[in-house]
Amino acid sequence: MTRTESSHAPSAQDSESPGDPAQRTLSHGLKQRHLSMIALGGVIGAGLFVGSGAGIAAAGPSIVLAYAASGLLVMLVMRMLGEMSAARPASGSFSVHAERALGPWAGFTAGWIYWTLLCVAIATEATAAAKIMTGWLPDTSSWMWVALFMVVFCATNLASVRNFGEYEFWFATLKVVAIVAFLVLGILAIAGALPGTDAPGSANLTGEGGFFPAGTDGLIVGLLASVFAFGGLETVTIAAAESEKPVSGVAKAVRTAVWRIAIFYVGSMLVIVTLIPWDDKSVLDGPYAAVLDYIGIPAAAQIMNVVVLIALLSAMNANIYGASRMSYSLVERGEGPAFLNRLSGAGVPRYAVIASSFFGFVAVLLNFLWEETVFRWLLNMVGAATLVVWGFIAVSQLITRRQLEREAPEKLVVRMWLFPGLTIVALAGIAAVLLLMLREGDTRTQLAFTAGLTVVLAVAGYLRQRAKQGTEESSEERSAQS
């Protein structure tokens, strides 16, 4: 029996067959419009609206190149993940692909590090959303809003997968409208077509220290800031397994995600640094609000607060969903506590949802009690987890593509460009970002913590794999003797 055959991961045929017990239990309540907007909304995260200011302050106008480079890397990763997910849809997404390609230890490691990342992200998003609410309503307490948001989205995910899809559909719609409106207004302002604004030309791009005001060092800091703004794109491949048409749905969503990254991220960065001097204090406080204020939009800061709040709540909802499906998939493959395997009548892994939300509650409590110690440690622990996951995706795709070409080439409805060349380029890019993290104190600490967590999970996964193989071999020997 081969490693692939013995894996608990469902096969490509399993994933598409409603009669298979491993797949018929999960609901298939997501429609194509849900998947399309989940993919689109996943590109527009709170990291774009909030975190981009620090990148601009560090890199200046060259932040455009930083986002272009990191965006190219993300495009390659998404294309690889889309290829595997379209061929073999599974609720565990890259964790299942890693298990098939590299063995159960890899699926265990990639899955649980991603689950931890999402749970910590839930806490940070809930805390940030509560901060916005207390800014509007100063007589209220942060914990009240955190509790409300956690309960609402936990309940939403417990009800049905369609509830999750509807929330994300409307959240994504609002985010898309906001970013498109921003880009249109920005382009008009650059052209000098808005009342009260003059065309800035290239003054802000070449003045104030030039296009590279902080040199290569600034560009590297901007690159690191931009890479981590792209987290969350993987959710669409997890959700695809619960859609009406998993193969065509994920294929369409992944194909269209490419140009969206270029337009939304690189385009908005170019608008910002063209209209506003990169070293203006307002850019660090909030680059999007600074642009809206520059072109004379009333209450620009509050408008952006609304947009950021929507982005944060969208991310919370998506992360609870993603964490619950990842943990459910791991348990289905024998890589976690069995009680998380139970589903409701609506096909929802309710205990996995509760467990993922509970960790979020605990992490929020730690944030309130020991913000500078325990919670900071949690953040450092998963600081480079996204890159670890991307590494597993790239290596898995190198192996899986060869398998599919030999065994089922008809399932390659999405193909990685210029394989294997661009896959190797992506791996080199991931390795380069990890090495660049060693240059900065904060990112170096994150890298060390994440490396420690990855090693612990990999060792635990390997020991579990060896123990399981030993049990299976003993069982086969007893069967042969009898």
PDB file of N, CA, C and O in Angstrom, residues 414-437:
ATOM      1  N   VAL A 414      -6.958  23.805 -14.114  1.00  0.00           N
ATOM      2  CA  VAL A 414      -6.166  25.006 -13.848  1.00  0.00           C
ATOM      3  C   VAL A 414      -4.709  24.564 -13.849  1.00  0.00           C
ATOM      4  O   VAL A 414      -4.351  23.628 -13.145  1.00  0.00           O
ATOM      5  N   ARG A 415      -3.886  25.229 -14.624  1.00  0.00           N
ATOM      6  CA  ARG A 415      -2.484  24.820 -14.727  1.00  0.00           C
ATOM      7  C   ARG A 415      -1.571  25.947 -14.266  1.00  0.00           C
ATOM      8  O   ARG A 415      -1.781  27.106 -14.612  1.00  0.00           O
ATOM      9  N   MET A 416      -0.548  25.572 -13.508  1.00  0.00           N
ATOM     10  CA  MET A 416       0.471  26.529 -13.102  1.00  0.00           C
ATOM     11  C   MET A 416       1.236  26.982 -14.325  1.00  0.00           C
ATOM     12  O   MET A 416       1.618  26.166 -15.172  1.00  0.00           O
ATOM     13  N   TRP A 417       1.457  28.291 -14.433  1.00  0.00           N
ATOM     14  CA  TRP A 417       2.167  28.832 -15.582  1.00  0.00           C
ATOM     15  C   TRP A 417       3.624  28.333 -15.619  1.00  0.00           C
ATOM     16  O   TRP A 417       4.292  28.266 -14.593  1.00  0.00           O
ATOM     17  N   LEU A 418       4.104  27.998 -16.800  1.00  0.00           N
ATOM     18  CA  LEU A 418       5.515  27.668 -17.048  1.00  0.00           C
ATOM     19  C   LEU A 418       6.075  26.694 -16.006  1.00  0.00           C
ATOM     20  O   LEU A 418       7.179  26.866 -15.491  1.00  0.00           O
ATOM     21  N   PHE A 419       5.284  25.668 -15.707  1.00  0.00           N
ATOM     22  CA  PHE A 419       5.736  24.662 -14.742  1.00  0.00           C
ATOM     23  C   PHE A 419       6.923  23.897 -15.320  1.00  0.00           C
ATOM     24  O   PHE A 419       6.930  23.564 -16.509  1.00  0.00           O
ATOM     25  N   PRO A 420       7.944  23.580 -14.520  1.00  0.00           N
ATOM     26  CA  PRO A 420       8.101  23.858 -13.092  1.00  0.00           C
ATOM     27  C   PRO A 420       8.857  25.151 -12.784  1.00  0.00           C
ATOM     28  O   PRO A 420       9.134  25.440 -11.624  1.00  0.00           O
ATOM     29  N   GLY A 421       9.187  25.898 -13.825  1.00  0.00           N
ATOM     30  CA  GLY A 421      10.042  27.070 -13.632  1.00  0.00           C
ATOM     31  C   GLY A 421       9.490  28.073 -12.639  1.00  0.00           C
ATOM     32  O   GLY A 421      10.183  28.496 -11.697  1.00  0.00           O
ATOM     33  N   LEU A 422       8.209  28.474 -12.812  1.00  0.00           N
ATOM     34  CA  LEU A 422       7.653  29.486 -11.921  1.00  0.00           C
ATOM     35  C   LEU A 422       7.383  28.946 -10.522  1.00  0.00           C
ATOM     36  O   LEU A 422       7.377  29.699  -9.555  1.00  0.00           O
ATOM     37  N   THR A 423       7.163  27.649 -10.399  1.00  0.00           N
ATOM     38  CA  THR A 423       7.038  27.068  -9.060  1.00  0.00           C
ATOM     39  C   THR A 423       8.363  27.199  -8.310  1.00  0.00           C
ATOM     40  O   THR A 423       8.388  27.550  -7.123  1.00  0.00           O
ATOM     41  N   ILE A 424       9.453  26.940  -8.992  1.00  0.00           N
ATOM     42  CA  ILE A 424      10.779  27.074  -8.376  1.00  0.00           C
ATOM     43  C   ILE A 424      11.062  28.540  -8.053  1.00  0.00           C
ATOM     44  O   ILE A 424      11.632  28.866  -7.005  1.00  0.00           O
ATOM     45  N   VAL A 425      10.651  29.436  -8.953  1.00  0.00           N
ATOM     46  CA  VAL A 425      10.804  30.873  -8.683  1.00  0.00           C
ATOM     47  C   VAL A 425      10.036  31.261  -7.423  1.00  0.00           C
ATOM     48  O   VAL A 425      10.530  32.027  -6.581  1.00  0.00           O
ATOM     49  N   ALA A 426       8.809  30.743  -7.270  1.00  0.00           N
ATOM     50  CA  ALA A 426       8.012  31.040  -6.083  1.00  0.00           C
ATOM     51  C   ALA A 426       8.688  30.525  -4.814  1.00  0.00           C
ATOM     52  O   ALA A 426       8.730  31.219  -3.788  1.00  0.00           O
ATOM     53  N   LEU A 427       9.222  29.314  -4.885  1.00  0.00           N
ATOM     54  CA  LEU A 427       9.943  28.762  -3.727  1.00  0.00           C
ATOM     55  C   LEU A 427      11.142  29.630  -3.372  1.00  0.00           C
ATOM     56  O   LEU A 427      11.406  29.898  -2.193  1.00  0.00           O
ATOM     57  N   ALA A 428      11.856  30.076  -4.386  1.00  0.00           N
ATOM     58  CA  ALA A 428      13.011  30.951  -4.145  1.00  0.00           C
ATOM     59  C   ALA A 428      12.556  32.272  -3.540  1.00  0.00           C
ATOM     60  O   ALA A 428      13.223  32.828  -2.658  1.00  0.00           O
ATOM     61  N   GLY A 429      11.413  32.789  -4.005  1.00  0.00           N
ATOM     62  CA  GLY A 429      10.888  34.031  -3.451  1.00  0.00           C
ATOM     63  C   GLY A 429      10.501  33.886  -1.985  1.00  0.00           C
ATOM     64  O   GLY A 429      10.774  34.778  -1.165  1.00  0.00           O
ATOM     65  N   ILE A 430       9.870  32.775  -1.645  1.00  0.00           N
ATOM     66  CA  ILE A 430       9.500  32.522  -0.246  1.00  0.00           C
ATOM     67  C   ILE A 430      10.752  32.440   0.617  1.00  0.00           C
ATOM     68  O   ILE A 430      10.819  33.016   1.708  1.00  0.00           O
ATOM     69  N   ALA A 431      11.761  31.707   0.131  1.00  0.00           N
ATOM     70  CA  ALA A 431      13.021  31.592   0.874  1.00  0.00           C
ATOM     71  C   ALA A 431      13.685  32.953   1.032  1.00  0.00           C
ATOM     72  O   ALA A 431      14.234  33.277   2.103  1.00  0.00           O
ATOM     73  N   ALA A 432      13.626  33.789  -0.010  1.00  0.00           N
ATOM     74  CA  ALA A 432      14.237  35.116   0.056  1.00  0.00           C
ATOM     75  C   ALA A 432      13.557  35.991   1.106  1.00  0.00           C
ATOM     76  O   ALA A 432      14.221  36.707   1.870  1.00  0.00           O
ATOM     77  N   VAL A 433      12.223  35.930   1.167  1.00  0.00           N
ATOM     78  CA  VAL A 433      11.497  36.720   2.175  1.00  0.00           C
ATOM     79  C   VAL A 433      11.861  36.251   3.581  1.00  0.00           C
ATOM     80  O   VAL A 433      12.058  37.059   4.492  1.00  0.00           O
ATOM     81  N   LEU A 434      11.960  34.945   3.765  1.00  0.00           N
ATOM     82  CA  LEU A 434      12.355  34.415   5.077  1.00  0.00           C
ATOM     83  C   LEU A 434      13.750  34.905   5.468  1.00  0.00           C
ATOM     84  O   LEU A 434      13.985  35.265   6.633  1.00  0.00           O
ATOM     85  N   LEU A 435      14.657  34.927   4.515  1.00  0.00           N
ATOM     86  CA  LEU A 435      16.013  35.419   4.803  1.00  0.00           C
ATOM     87  C   LEU A 435      15.997  36.913   5.110  1.00  0.00           C
ATOM     88  O   LEU A 435      16.719  37.382   6.001  1.00  0.00           O
ATOM     89  N   LEU A 436      15.172  37.663   4.396  1.00  0.00           N
ATOM     90  CA  LEU A 436      15.082  39.103   4.640  1.00  0.00           C
ATOM     91  C   LEU A 436      14.511  39.397   6.029  1.00  0.00           C
ATOM     92  O   LEU A 436      14.822  40.431   6.625  1.00  0.00           O
ATOM     93  N   MET A 437      13.700  38.494   6.535  1.00  0.00           N
ATOM     94  CA  MET A 437      13.146  38.676   7.878  1.00  0.00           C
ATOM     95  C   MET A 437      14.242  38.665   8.941  1.00  0.00           C
ATOM     96  O   MET A 437      14.055  39.200  10.041  1.00  0.00           O
TER      97      MET A 437
END
